[in-house]
mmCIF file of C-alpha atoms and ligand atoms in Angstrom:
data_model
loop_
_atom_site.group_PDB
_atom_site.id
_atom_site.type_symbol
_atom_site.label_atom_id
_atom_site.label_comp_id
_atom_site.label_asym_id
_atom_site.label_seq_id
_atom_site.Cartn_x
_atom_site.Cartn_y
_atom_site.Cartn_z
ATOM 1 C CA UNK A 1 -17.710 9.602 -19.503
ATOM 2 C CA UNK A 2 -19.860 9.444 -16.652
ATOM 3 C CA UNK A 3 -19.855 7.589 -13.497
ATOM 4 C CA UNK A 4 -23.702 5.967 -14.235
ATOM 5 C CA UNK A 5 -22.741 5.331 -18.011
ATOM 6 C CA UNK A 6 -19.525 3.802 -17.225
ATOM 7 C CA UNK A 7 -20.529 1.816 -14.784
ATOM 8 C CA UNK A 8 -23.951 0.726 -17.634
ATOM 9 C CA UNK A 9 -21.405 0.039 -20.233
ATOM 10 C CA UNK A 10 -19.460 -2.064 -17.794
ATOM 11 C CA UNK A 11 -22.002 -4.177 -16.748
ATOM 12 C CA UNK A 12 -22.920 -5.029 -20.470
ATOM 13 C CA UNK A 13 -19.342 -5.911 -21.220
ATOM 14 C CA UNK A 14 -19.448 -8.344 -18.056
ATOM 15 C CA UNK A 15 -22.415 -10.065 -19.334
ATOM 16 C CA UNK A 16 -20.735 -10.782 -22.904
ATOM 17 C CA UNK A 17 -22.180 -7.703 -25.048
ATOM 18 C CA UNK A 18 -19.318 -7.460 -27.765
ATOM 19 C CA UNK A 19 -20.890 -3.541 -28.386
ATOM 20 C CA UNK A 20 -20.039 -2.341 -25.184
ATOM 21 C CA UNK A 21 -16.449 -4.162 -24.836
ATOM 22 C CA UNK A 22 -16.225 -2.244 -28.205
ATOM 23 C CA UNK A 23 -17.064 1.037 -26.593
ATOM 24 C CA UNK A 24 -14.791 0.295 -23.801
ATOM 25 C CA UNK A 25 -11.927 -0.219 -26.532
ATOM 26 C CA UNK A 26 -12.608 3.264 -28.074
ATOM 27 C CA UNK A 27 -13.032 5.248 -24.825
ATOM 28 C CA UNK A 28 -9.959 3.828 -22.501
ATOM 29 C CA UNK A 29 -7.478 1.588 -24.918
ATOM 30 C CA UNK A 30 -5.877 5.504 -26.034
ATOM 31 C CA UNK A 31 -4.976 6.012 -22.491
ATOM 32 C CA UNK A 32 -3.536 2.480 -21.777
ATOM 33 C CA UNK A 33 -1.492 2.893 -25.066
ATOM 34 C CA UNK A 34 -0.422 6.583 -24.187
ATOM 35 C CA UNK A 35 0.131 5.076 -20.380
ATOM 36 C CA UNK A 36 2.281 2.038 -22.262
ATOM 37 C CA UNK A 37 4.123 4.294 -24.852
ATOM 38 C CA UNK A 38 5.128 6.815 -22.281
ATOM 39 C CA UNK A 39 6.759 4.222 -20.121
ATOM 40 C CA UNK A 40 8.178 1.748 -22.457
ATOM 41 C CA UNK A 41 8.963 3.992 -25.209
ATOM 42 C CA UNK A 42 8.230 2.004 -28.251
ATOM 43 C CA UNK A 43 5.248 1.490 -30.433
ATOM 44 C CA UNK A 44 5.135 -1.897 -30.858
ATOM 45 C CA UNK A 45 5.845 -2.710 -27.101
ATOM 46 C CA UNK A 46 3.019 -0.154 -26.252
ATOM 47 C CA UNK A 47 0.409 -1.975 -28.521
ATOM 48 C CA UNK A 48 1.548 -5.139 -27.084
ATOM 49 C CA UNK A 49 0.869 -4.111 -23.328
ATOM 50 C CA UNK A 50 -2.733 -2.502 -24.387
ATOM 51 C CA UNK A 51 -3.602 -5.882 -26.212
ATOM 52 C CA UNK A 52 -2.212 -7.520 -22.961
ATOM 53 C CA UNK A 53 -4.260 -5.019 -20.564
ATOM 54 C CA UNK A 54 -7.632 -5.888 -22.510
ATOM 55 C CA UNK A 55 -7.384 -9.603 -22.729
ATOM 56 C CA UNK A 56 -6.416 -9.195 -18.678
ATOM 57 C CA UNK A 57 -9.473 -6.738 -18.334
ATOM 58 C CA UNK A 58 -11.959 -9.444 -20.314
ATOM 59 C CA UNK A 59 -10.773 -12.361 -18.002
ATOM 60 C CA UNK A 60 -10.773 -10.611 -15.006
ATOM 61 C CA UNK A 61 -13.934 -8.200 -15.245
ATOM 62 C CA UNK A 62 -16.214 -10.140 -12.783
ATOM 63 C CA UNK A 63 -13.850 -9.308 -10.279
ATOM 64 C CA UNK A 64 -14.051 -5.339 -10.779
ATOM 65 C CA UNK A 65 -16.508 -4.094 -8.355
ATOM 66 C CA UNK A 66 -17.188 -0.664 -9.661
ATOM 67 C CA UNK A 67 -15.527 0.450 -5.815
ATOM 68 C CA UNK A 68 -12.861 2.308 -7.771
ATOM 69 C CA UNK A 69 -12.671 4.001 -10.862
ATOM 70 C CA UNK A 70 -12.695 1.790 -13.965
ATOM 71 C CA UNK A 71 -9.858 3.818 -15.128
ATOM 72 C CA UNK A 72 -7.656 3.612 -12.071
ATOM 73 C CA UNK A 73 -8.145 -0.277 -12.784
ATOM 74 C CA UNK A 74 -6.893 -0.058 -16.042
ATOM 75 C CA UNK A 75 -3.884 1.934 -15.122
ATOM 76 C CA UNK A 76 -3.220 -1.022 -11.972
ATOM 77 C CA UNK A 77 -3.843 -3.442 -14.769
ATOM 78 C CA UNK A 78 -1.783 -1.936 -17.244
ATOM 79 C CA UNK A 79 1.101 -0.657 -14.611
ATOM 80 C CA UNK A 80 1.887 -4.586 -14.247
ATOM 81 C CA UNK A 81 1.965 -5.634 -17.587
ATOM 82 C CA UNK A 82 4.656 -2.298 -18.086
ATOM 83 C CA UNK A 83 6.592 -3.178 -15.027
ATOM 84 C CA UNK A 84 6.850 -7.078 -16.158
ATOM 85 C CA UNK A 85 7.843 -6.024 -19.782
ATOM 86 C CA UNK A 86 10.452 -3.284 -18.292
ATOM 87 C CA UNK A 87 12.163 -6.010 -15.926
ATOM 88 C CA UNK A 88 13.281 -7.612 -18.966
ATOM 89 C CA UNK A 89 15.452 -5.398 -19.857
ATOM 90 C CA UNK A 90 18.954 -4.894 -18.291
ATOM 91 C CA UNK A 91 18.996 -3.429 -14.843
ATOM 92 C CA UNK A 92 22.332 -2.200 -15.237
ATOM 93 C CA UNK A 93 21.445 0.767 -17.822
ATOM 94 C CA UNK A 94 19.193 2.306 -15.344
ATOM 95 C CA UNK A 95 20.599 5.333 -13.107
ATOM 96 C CA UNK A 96 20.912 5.103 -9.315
ATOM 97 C CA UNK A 97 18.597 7.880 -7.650
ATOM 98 C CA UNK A 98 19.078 6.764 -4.182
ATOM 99 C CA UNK A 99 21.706 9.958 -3.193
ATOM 100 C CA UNK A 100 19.898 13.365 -2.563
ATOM 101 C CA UNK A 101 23.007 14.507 -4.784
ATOM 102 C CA UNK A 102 22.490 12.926 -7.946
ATOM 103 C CA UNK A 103 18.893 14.772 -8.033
ATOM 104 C CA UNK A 104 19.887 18.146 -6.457
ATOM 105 C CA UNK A 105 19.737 21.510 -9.440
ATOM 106 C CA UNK A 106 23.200 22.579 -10.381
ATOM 107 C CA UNK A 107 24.187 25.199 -8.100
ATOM 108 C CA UNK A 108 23.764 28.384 -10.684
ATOM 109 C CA UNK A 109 20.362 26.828 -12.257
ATOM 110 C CA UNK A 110 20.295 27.241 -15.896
ATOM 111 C CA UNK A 111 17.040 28.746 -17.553
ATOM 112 C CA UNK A 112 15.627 26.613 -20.185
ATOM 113 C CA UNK A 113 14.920 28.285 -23.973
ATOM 114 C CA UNK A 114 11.744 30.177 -24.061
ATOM 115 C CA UNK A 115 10.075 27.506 -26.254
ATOM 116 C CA UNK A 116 12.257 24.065 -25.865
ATOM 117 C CA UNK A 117 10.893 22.870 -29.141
ATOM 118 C CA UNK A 118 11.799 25.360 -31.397
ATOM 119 C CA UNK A 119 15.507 24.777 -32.250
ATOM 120 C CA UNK A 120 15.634 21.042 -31.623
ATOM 121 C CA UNK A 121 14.731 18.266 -34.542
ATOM 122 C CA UNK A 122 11.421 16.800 -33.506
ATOM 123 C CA UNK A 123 12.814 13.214 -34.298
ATOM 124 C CA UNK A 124 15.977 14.326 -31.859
ATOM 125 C CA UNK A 125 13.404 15.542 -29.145
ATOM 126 C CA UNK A 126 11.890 12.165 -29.394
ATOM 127 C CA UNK A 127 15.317 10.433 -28.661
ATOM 128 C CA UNK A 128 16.079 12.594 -26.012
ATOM 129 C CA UNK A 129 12.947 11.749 -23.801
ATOM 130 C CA UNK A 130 12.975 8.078 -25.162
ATOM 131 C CA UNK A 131 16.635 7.738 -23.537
ATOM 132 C CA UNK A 132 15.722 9.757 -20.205
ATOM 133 C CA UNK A 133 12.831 7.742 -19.620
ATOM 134 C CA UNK A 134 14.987 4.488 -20.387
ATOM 135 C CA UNK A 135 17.412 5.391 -17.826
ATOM 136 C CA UNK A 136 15.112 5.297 -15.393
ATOM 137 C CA UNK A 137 13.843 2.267 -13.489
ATOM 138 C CA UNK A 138 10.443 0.589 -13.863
ATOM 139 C CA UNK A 139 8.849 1.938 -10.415
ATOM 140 C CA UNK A 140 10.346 5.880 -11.557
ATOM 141 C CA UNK A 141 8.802 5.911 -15.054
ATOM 142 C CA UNK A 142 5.402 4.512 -13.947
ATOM 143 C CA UNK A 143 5.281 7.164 -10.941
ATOM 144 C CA UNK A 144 6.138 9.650 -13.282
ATOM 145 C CA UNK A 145 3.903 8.764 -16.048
ATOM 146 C CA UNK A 146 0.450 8.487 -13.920
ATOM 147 C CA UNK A 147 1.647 11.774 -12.241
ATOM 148 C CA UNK A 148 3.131 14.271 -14.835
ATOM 149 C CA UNK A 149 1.855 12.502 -18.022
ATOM 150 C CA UNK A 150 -1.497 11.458 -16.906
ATOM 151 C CA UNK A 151 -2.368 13.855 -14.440
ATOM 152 C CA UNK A 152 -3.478 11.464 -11.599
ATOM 153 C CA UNK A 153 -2.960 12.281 -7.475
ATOM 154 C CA UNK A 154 -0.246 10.971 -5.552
ATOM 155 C CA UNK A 155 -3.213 9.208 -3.430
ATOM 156 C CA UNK A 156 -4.464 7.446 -6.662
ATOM 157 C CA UNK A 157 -0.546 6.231 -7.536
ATOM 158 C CA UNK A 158 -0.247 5.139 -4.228
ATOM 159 C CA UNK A 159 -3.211 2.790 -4.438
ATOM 160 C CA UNK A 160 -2.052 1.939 -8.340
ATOM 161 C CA UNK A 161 1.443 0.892 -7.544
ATOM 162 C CA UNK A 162 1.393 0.065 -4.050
ATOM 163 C CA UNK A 163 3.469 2.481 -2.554
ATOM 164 C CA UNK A 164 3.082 4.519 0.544
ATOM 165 C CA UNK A 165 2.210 8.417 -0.951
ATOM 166 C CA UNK A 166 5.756 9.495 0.754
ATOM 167 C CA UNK A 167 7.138 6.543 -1.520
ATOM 168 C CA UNK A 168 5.306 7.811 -4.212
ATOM 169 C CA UNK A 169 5.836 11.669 -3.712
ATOM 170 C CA UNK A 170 9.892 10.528 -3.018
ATOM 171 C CA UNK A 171 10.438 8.667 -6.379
ATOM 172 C CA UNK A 172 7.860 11.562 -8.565
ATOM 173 C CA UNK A 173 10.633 14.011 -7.218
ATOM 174 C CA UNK A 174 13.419 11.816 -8.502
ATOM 175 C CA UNK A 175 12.264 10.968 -11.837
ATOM 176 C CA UNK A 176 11.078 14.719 -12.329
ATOM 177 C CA UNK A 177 14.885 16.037 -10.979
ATOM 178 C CA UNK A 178 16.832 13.404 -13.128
ATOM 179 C CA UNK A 179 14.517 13.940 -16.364
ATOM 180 C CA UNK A 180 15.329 17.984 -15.896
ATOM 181 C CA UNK A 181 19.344 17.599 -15.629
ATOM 182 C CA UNK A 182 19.638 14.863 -18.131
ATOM 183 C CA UNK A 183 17.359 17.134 -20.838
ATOM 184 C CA UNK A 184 18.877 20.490 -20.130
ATOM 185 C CA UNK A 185 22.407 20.525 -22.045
ATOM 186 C CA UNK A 186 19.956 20.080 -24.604
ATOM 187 C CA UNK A 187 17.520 23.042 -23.853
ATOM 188 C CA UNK A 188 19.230 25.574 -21.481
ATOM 189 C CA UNK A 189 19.400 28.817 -23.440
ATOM 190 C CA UNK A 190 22.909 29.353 -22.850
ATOM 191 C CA UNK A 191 24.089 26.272 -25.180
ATOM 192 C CA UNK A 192 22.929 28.087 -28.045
ATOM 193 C CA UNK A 193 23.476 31.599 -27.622
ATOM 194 C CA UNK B 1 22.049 29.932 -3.624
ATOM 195 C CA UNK B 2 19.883 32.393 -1.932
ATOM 196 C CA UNK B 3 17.786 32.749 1.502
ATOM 197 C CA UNK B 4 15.619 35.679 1.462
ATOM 198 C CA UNK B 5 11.381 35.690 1.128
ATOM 199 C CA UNK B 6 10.721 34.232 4.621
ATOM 200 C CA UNK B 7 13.842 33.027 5.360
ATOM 201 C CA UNK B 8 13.487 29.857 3.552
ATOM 202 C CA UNK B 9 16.402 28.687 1.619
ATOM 203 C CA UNK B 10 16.588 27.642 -1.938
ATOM 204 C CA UNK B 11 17.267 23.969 -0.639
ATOM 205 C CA UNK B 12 14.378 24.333 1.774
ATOM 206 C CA UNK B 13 11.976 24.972 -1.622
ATOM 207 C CA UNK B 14 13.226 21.832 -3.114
ATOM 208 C CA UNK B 15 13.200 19.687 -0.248
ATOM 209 C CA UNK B 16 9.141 21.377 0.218
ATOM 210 C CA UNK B 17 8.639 20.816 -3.516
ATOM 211 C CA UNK B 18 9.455 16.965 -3.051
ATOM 212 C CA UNK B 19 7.045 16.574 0.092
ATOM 213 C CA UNK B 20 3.565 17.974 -1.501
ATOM 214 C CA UNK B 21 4.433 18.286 -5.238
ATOM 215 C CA UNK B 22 0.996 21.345 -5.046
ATOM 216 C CA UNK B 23 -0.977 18.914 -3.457
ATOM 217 C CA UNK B 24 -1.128 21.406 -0.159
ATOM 218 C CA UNK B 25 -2.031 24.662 -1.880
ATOM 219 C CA UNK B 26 -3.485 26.390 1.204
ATOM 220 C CA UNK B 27 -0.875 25.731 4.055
ATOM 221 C CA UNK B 28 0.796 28.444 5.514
ATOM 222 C CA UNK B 29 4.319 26.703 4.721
ATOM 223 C CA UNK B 30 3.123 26.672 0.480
ATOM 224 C CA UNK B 31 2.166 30.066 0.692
ATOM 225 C CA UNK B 32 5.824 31.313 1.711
ATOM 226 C CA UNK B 33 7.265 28.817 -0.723
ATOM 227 C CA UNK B 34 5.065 30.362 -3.517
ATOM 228 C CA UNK B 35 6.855 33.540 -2.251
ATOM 229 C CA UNK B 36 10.598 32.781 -2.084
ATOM 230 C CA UNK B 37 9.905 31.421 -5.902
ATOM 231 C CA UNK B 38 8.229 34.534 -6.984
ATOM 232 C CA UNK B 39 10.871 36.372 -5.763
ATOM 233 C CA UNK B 40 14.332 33.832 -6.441
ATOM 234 C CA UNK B 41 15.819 33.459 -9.901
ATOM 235 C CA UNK B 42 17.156 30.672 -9.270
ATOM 236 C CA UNK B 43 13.826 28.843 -8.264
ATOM 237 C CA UNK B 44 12.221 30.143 -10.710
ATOM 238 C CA UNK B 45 14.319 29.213 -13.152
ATOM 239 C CA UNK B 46 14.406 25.732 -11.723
ATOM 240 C CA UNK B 47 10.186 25.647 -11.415
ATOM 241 C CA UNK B 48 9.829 27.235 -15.014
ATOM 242 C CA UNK B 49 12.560 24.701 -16.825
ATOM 243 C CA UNK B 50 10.850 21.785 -14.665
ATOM 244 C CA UNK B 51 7.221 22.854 -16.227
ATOM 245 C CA UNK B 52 9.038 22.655 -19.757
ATOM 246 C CA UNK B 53 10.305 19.218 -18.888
ATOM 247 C CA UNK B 54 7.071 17.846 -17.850
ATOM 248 C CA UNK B 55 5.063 19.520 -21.367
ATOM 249 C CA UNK B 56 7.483 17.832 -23.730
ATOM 250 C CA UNK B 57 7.142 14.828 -22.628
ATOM 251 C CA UNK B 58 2.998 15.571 -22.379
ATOM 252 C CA UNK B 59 3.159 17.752 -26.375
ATOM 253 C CA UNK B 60 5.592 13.956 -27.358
ATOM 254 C CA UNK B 61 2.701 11.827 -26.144
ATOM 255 C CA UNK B 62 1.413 9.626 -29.265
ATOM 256 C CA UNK B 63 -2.064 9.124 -30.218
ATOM 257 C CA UNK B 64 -3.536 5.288 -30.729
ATOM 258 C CA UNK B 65 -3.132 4.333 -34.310
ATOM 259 C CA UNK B 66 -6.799 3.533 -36.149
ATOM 260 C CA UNK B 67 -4.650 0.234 -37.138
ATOM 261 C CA UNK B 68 -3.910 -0.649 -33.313
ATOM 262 C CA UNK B 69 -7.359 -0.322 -32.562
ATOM 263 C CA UNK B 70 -8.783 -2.504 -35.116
ATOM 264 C CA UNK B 71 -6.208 -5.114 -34.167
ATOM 265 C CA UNK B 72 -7.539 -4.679 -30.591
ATOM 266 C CA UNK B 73 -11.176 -5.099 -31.368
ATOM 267 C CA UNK B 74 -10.459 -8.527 -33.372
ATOM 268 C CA UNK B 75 -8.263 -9.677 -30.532
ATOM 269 C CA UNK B 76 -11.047 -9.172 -28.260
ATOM 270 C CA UNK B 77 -13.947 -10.392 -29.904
ATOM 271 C CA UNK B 78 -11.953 -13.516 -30.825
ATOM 272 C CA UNK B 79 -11.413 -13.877 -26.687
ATOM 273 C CA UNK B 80 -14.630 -13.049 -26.109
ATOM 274 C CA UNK B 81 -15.415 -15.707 -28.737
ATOM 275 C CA UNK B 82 -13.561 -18.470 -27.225
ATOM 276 C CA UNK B 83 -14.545 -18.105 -23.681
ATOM 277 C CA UNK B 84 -18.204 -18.122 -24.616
ATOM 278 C CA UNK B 85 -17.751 -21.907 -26.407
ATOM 279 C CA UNK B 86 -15.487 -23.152 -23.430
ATOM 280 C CA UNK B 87 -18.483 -21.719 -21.373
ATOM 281 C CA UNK B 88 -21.528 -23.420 -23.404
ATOM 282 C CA UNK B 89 -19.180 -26.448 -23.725
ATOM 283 C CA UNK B 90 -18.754 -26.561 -20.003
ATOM 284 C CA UNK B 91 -22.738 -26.129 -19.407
ATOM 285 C CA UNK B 92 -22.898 -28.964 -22.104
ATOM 286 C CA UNK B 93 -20.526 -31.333 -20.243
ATOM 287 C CA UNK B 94 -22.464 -30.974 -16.757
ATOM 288 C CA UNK B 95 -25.904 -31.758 -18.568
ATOM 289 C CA UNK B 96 -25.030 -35.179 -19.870
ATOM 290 C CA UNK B 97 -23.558 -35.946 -16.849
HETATM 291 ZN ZN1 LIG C 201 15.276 30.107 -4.293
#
């Protein structure tokens, strides 16, 4: 969408016009669920936080100033609702990442299959990444998910989460190392040869 | 573990990788990293398995269901609903008074 249309169809949703909060439903609520899914890894959570991130978007829409991108709003918007949902759960599941050990390669690195997907069950591949992503804290998925997932800059995380870039380049690094060693007894080619 | 393409160790790559994630494609220091992997197996290996991390978690991603939608819209226009008659009772109040 662009800039001069988004910010039109913003405008009309301030002043009350139920067709344009409509159109702002069908263009951004599939990236706040994909954004919600991706971190909390459940579908009912996920349509939870997107109901949550649109009834915080209609109360708070006089306040958006059209300075920053709508979506990069959203993603701020939706980033707390994920973070406050994710806090619930038990700290004590989630891995430490704080040594530059537990995120270094294995010293002979393993190649991964030519095409991961073909000989793993695409309901197994599902659990896989659900319980990487789970082991991960809050601030690790939501870096990783805006970065890898949803293809935004470090700069734009940093002004989404809070973080310092470095903060934000540190923990992308992290999630991305952790994610690779936990998933690759599972699709190294050696295993199965 | 290998140091060869501009003397920059495997480690170094890593520790590089982590700084600018290819957000500082022109520098001098990106261009020899770009190198060392081209020419290391092992980074290679490590960049190439990394890729095929990040696109199964992007080919997993699900799409928003027509039913979560619909649910949304309601939910909204009910809001939307509700804050216009606290609004128009509000106006209401500070007429008669
Ligand atoms: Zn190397």
């Amino acid at each position: 969408m662009e800039r001069a249309e988004e910010f039109e169809l913003i405008e009309k949703a301030k002043s009350g016009d139920k067709h344009a909060l409509e159109k702002l439903v069908e263009e951004f609520a599939p990236m706040v669920f994909r954004f919600s899914f991706n971190v909390c890894r459940n579908q009912e959570k996920a349509e939870h936080t997107t109901q949550e991130t649109f009834l915080s978007v209609l109360k708070k829409l006089h306040q958006f100033d059209n300075r920053s991108k709508f979506s990069t709003w959203l993603y701020t918007i939706v980033s707390n609702h994920c973070f406050m949902l994710a806090r619930k759960e038990k700290a004590n599941r989630f891995v430490s990442l704080d040594e530059e050990e537990s995120v270094m390669p294995e010293k002979t690195i393993t190649p991964w299959e030519e095409s991961p997907l073909s000989r793993v069950e695409q309901g197994e591949i599902r659990r896989l990444l659900d319980e990487g992503i789970e082991r991960l804290s809050p601030d690790y998925r939501i870096v990783f998910v805006l970065r890898d997932i949803e293809g935004l800059s470090t700069n734009e995380i940093s002004k989404i989460t809070n973080l310092s870039v470095p903060a934000v380049k540190s923990r992308l690094h992290r999630a991305r190392a952790f994610l690779r060693n936990f998933l690759t007894p599972y699709f190294a080619e050696e295993f199965h040869d | 573990m290998t140091e060869h393409a501009h003397n920059i160790s495997c480690i170094e790559v890593w520790r590089y990788i982590c700084r600018h994630h290819g957000e500082d494609e022109n520098s001098k220091e990106c261009q020899a990293v770009k190198q060392h992997i081209a020419e290391c197996p092992h980074c290679s290996a490590y960049c190439d398995s990394m890729e095929k991390m990040i696109g199964l978690f992007r080919s997993n991603s699900p799409t928003f269901p027509e039913q979560a939608k619909k649910n949304l819209v309601d939910l909204l226009h009910e809001a939307l609903i509700s804050t216009k008659d606290k609004q128009s009772d509000e106006t209401g109040n500070s007429t008669t008074t």
